[in-house]
Amino acid sequence: MKTLAELKAIREKMQNQVGLRAEDHNHTRVVVGMATCGIAAGARPVLTKLSQEVQERGLTDKIAVTQTGCIGLCQYEPIVEVMVPGEPKVTYVRMNPEKAVEIVNRHLVGGHVVDEYTLGSTDMK
């Protein structure tokens, strides 16, 4: 990159890519909270495990695993939100890599919310 025009071209290309991802309403989105509180609570291994499972199972054409900043529920970190098109968002709390595999198996592949790991479950007191 040597000119301002090259920088603008790169910026436009990247904005178009981000726009395409954001507007794709056919993908299931799995979002891991990766703010300081999430990272301190163990979100990085959860994000890694979710990404690995989705890639190894060949689900990247249907499921996008991404990260975000603070979700606002620090006491429940690590947090994973699953957004399936046409369905209510599901917020999983106090996650770990083993639970992440279970979420992939039961929710993302099997279509069944794992209620015992959700924000509304009784063991979250």
PDB file of C-alpha atoms in Angstrom:
ATOM      1  CA  MET A   1       0.000   0.000   0.000  1.00  0.00           C
ATOM      2  CA  LYS A   2       1.592   3.187  -1.193  1.00  0.00           C
ATOM      3  CA  THR A   3      -1.246   5.593  -1.865  1.00  0.00           C
ATOM      4  CA  LEU A   4      -4.394   6.890  -0.263  1.00  0.00           C
ATOM      5  CA  ALA A   5      -6.379   5.425  -3.153  1.00  0.00           C
ATOM      6  CA  GLU A   6      -5.050   1.926  -2.347  1.00  0.00           C
ATOM      7  CA  LEU A   7      -6.036   2.378   1.294  1.00  0.00           C
ATOM      8  CA  LYS A   8      -9.551   3.485   0.283  1.00  0.00           C
ATOM      9  CA  ALA A   9      -9.875   0.477  -2.028  1.00  0.00           C
ATOM     10  CA  ILE A  10      -8.904  -1.898   0.803  1.00  0.00           C
ATOM     11  CA  ARG A  11     -11.345  -0.179   3.158  1.00  0.00           C
ATOM     12  CA  GLU A  12     -14.200  -0.452   0.650  1.00  0.00           C
ATOM     13  CA  LYS A  13     -13.467  -4.118  -0.012  1.00  0.00           C
ATOM     14  CA  MET A  14     -13.471  -4.943   3.709  1.00  0.00           C
ATOM     15  CA  GLN A  15     -16.658  -2.966   4.353  1.00  0.00           C
ATOM     16  CA  ASN A  16     -18.393  -4.898   1.577  1.00  0.00           C
ATOM     17  CA  GLN A  17     -17.285  -8.208   3.113  1.00  0.00           C
ATOM     18  CA  VAL A  18     -18.502  -7.182   6.563  1.00  0.00           C
ATOM     19  CA  GLY A  19     -21.778  -5.992   5.055  1.00  0.00           C
ATOM     20  CA  LEU A  20     -22.332  -9.329   3.337  1.00  0.00           C
ATOM     21  CA  ARG A  21     -21.768 -11.250   6.563  1.00  0.00           C
ATOM     22  CA  ALA A  22     -24.001  -8.944   8.591  1.00  0.00           C
ATOM     23  CA  GLU A  23     -26.882  -9.221   6.102  1.00  0.00           C
ATOM     24  CA  ASP A  24     -26.755 -13.002   5.695  1.00  0.00           C
ATOM     25  CA  HIS A  25     -29.915 -14.042   7.504  1.00  0.00           C
ATOM     26  CA  ASN A  26     -29.531 -17.710   6.579  1.00  0.00           C
ATOM     27  CA  HIS A  27     -26.568 -18.394   8.869  1.00  0.00           C
ATOM     28  CA  THR A  28     -26.809 -19.374  12.493  1.00  0.00           C
ATOM     29  CA  ARG A  29     -24.609 -17.018  14.508  1.00  0.00           C
ATOM     30  CA  VAL A  30     -22.711 -18.186  17.578  1.00  0.00           C
ATOM     31  CA  VAL A  31     -21.249 -15.235  19.471  1.00  0.00           C
ATOM     32  CA  VAL A  32     -18.797 -15.546  22.365  1.00  0.00           C
ATOM     33  CA  GLY A  33     -18.314 -12.644  24.785  1.00  0.00           C
ATOM     34  CA  MET A  34     -14.609 -11.803  24.660  1.00  0.00           C
ATOM     35  CA  ALA A  35     -14.355  -8.701  26.832  1.00  0.00           C
ATOM     36  CA  THR A  36     -11.869  -8.707  29.704  1.00  0.00           C
ATOM     37  CA  CYS A  37     -14.357 -10.392  32.031  1.00  0.00           C
ATOM     38  CA  GLY A  38     -15.101 -13.150  29.515  1.00  0.00           C
ATOM     39  CA  ILE A  39     -11.439 -13.794  28.774  1.00  0.00           C
ATOM     40  CA  ALA A  40     -10.619 -13.907  32.495  1.00  0.00           C
ATOM     41  CA  ALA A  41     -13.433 -16.420  33.031  1.00  0.00           C
ATOM     42  CA  GLY A  42     -12.189 -18.723  30.237  1.00  0.00           C
ATOM     43  CA  ALA A  43     -13.935 -17.556  27.061  1.00  0.00           C
ATOM     44  CA  ARG A  44     -10.920 -18.057  24.786  1.00  0.00           C
ATOM     45  CA  PRO A  45     -10.898 -21.900  25.066  1.00  0.00           C
ATOM     46  CA  VAL A  46     -14.689 -21.869  24.576  1.00  0.00           C
ATOM     47  CA  LEU A  47     -14.371 -19.798  21.391  1.00  0.00           C
ATOM     48  CA  THR A  48     -11.567 -22.047  20.159  1.00  0.00           C
ATOM     49  CA  LYS A  49     -13.543 -25.232  20.820  1.00  0.00           C
ATOM     50  CA  LEU A  50     -16.700 -23.898  19.152  1.00  0.00           C
ATOM     51  CA  SER A  51     -14.718 -22.832  16.087  1.00  0.00           C
ATOM     52  CA  GLN A  52     -12.927 -26.187  15.883  1.00  0.00           C
ATOM     53  CA  GLU A  53     -16.147 -28.180  16.197  1.00  0.00           C
ATOM     54  CA  VAL A  54     -17.942 -26.166  13.520  1.00  0.00           C
ATOM     55  CA  GLN A  55     -14.969 -26.459  11.147  1.00  0.00           C
ATOM     56  CA  GLU A  56     -14.348 -30.164  11.779  1.00  0.00           C
ATOM     57  CA  ARG A  57     -18.007 -30.979  11.155  1.00  0.00           C
ATOM     58  CA  GLY A  58     -18.085 -28.976   7.928  1.00  0.00           C
ATOM     59  CA  LEU A  59     -20.739 -26.579   9.196  1.00  0.00           C
ATOM     60  CA  THR A  60     -19.057 -23.303   8.216  1.00  0.00           C
ATOM     61  CA  ASP A  61     -21.541 -22.794   5.371  1.00  0.00           C
ATOM     62  CA  LYS A  62     -24.405 -22.769   7.916  1.00  0.00           C
ATOM     63  CA  ILE A  63     -22.870 -21.544  11.190  1.00  0.00           C
ATOM     64  CA  ALA A  64     -20.698 -18.483  11.835  1.00  0.00           C
ATOM     65  CA  VAL A  65     -18.731 -18.434  15.106  1.00  0.00           C
ATOM     66  CA  THR A  66     -17.714 -14.903  16.071  1.00  0.00           C
ATOM     67  CA  GLN A  67     -16.721 -12.884  19.100  1.00  0.00           C
ATOM     68  CA  THR A  68     -18.026  -9.706  20.639  1.00  0.00           C
ATOM     69  CA  GLY A  69     -17.161  -7.387  23.484  1.00  0.00           C
ATOM     70  CA  CYS A  70     -19.009  -7.099  26.759  1.00  0.00           C
ATOM     71  CA  ILE A  71     -22.453  -8.682  26.828  1.00  0.00           C
ATOM     72  CA  GLY A  72     -23.178  -7.068  30.192  1.00  0.00           C
ATOM     73  CA  LEU A  73     -23.602 -10.135  32.394  1.00  0.00           C
ATOM     74  CA  CYS A  74     -20.102 -10.460  33.821  1.00  0.00           C
ATOM     75  CA  GLN A  75     -21.116 -12.749  36.681  1.00  0.00           C
ATOM     76  CA  TYR A  76     -22.267 -15.363  34.137  1.00  0.00           C
ATOM     77  CA  GLU A  77     -19.141 -15.415  31.929  1.00  0.00           C
ATOM     78  CA  PRO A  78     -18.123 -17.120  29.731  1.00  0.00           C
ATOM     79  CA  ILE A  79     -21.265 -16.366  27.722  1.00  0.00           C
ATOM     80  CA  VAL A  80     -22.246 -17.811  24.347  1.00  0.00           C
ATOM     81  CA  GLU A  81     -25.218 -16.502  22.400  1.00  0.00           C
ATOM     82  CA  VAL A  82     -26.799 -18.621  19.661  1.00  0.00           C
ATOM     83  CA  MET A  83     -28.924 -16.841  17.075  1.00  0.00           C
ATOM     84  CA  VAL A  84     -30.769 -19.153  14.701  1.00  0.00           C
ATOM     85  CA  PRO A  85     -32.729 -17.336  11.974  1.00  0.00           C
ATOM     86  CA  GLY A  86     -36.416 -17.155  12.852  1.00  0.00           C
ATOM     87  CA  GLU A  87     -35.905 -18.293  16.447  1.00  0.00           C
ATOM     88  CA  PRO A  88     -35.379 -16.426  19.732  1.00  0.00           C
ATOM     89  CA  LYS A  89     -31.773 -15.821  20.786  1.00  0.00           C
ATOM     90  CA  VAL A  90     -30.457 -18.339  23.315  1.00  0.00           C
ATOM     91  CA  THR A  91     -27.925 -17.186  25.899  1.00  0.00           C
ATOM     92  CA  TYR A  92     -25.709 -19.880  27.388  1.00  0.00           C
ATOM     93  CA  VAL A  93     -23.828 -18.975  30.564  1.00  0.00           C
ATOM     94  CA  ARG A  94     -20.863 -20.251  32.572  1.00  0.00           C
ATOM     95  CA  MET A  95     -19.599 -22.122  29.551  1.00  0.00           C
ATOM     96  CA  ASN A  96     -16.498 -24.277  29.197  1.00  0.00           C
ATOM     97  CA  PRO A  97     -15.082 -26.273  26.261  1.00  0.00           C
ATOM     98  CA  GLU A  98     -16.936 -29.457  27.255  1.00  0.00           C
ATOM     99  CA  LYS A  99     -20.264 -27.622  27.414  1.00  0.00           C
ATOM    100  CA  ALA A 100     -19.422 -25.989  24.077  1.00  0.00           C
ATOM    101  CA  VAL A 101     -19.157 -29.421  22.432  1.00  0.00           C
ATOM    102  CA  GLU A 102     -22.517 -30.331  23.928  1.00  0.00           C
ATOM    103  CA  ILE A 103     -24.048 -27.114  22.541  1.00  0.00           C
ATOM    104  CA  VAL A 104     -22.752 -28.015  19.082  1.00  0.00           C
ATOM    105  CA  ASN A 105     -24.124 -31.570  19.348  1.00  0.00           C
ATOM    106  CA  ARG A 106     -27.486 -30.885  20.896  1.00  0.00           C
ATOM    107  CA  HIS A 107     -28.375 -27.361  19.765  1.00  0.00           C
ATOM    108  CA  LEU A 108     -26.517 -26.525  16.567  1.00  0.00           C
ATOM    109  CA  VAL A 109     -26.709 -30.011  15.040  1.00  0.00           C
ATOM    110  CA  GLY A 110     -29.663 -31.528  16.891  1.00  0.00           C
ATOM    111  CA  GLY A 111     -31.869 -28.448  17.050  1.00  0.00           C
ATOM    112  CA  HIS A 112     -32.594 -28.702  20.780  1.00  0.00           C
ATOM    113  CA  VAL A 113     -31.747 -25.918  23.235  1.00  0.00           C
ATOM    114  CA  VAL A 114     -29.667 -27.170  26.164  1.00  0.00           C
ATOM    115  CA  ASP A 115     -31.863 -25.584  28.828  1.00  0.00           C
ATOM    116  CA  GLU A 116     -29.638 -26.438  31.787  1.00  0.00           C
ATOM    117  CA  TYR A 117     -26.914 -24.099  30.451  1.00  0.00           C
ATOM    118  CA  THR A 118     -29.154 -21.150  29.627  1.00  0.00           C
ATOM    119  CA  LEU A 119     -29.502 -17.890  31.477  1.00  0.00           C
ATOM    120  CA  GLY A 120     -32.959 -18.849  32.737  1.00  0.00           C
ATOM    121  CA  SER A 121     -32.011 -22.228  34.212  1.00  0.00           C
ATOM    122  CA  THR A 122     -32.535 -22.849  37.906  1.00  0.00           C
ATOM    123  CA  ASP A 123     -28.879 -23.632  38.661  1.00  0.00           C
ATOM    124  CA  MET A 124     -27.798 -20.070  37.854  1.00  0.00           C
ATOM    125  CA  LYS A 125     -28.658 -18.766  41.338  1.00  0.00           C
TER     126      LYS A 125
END
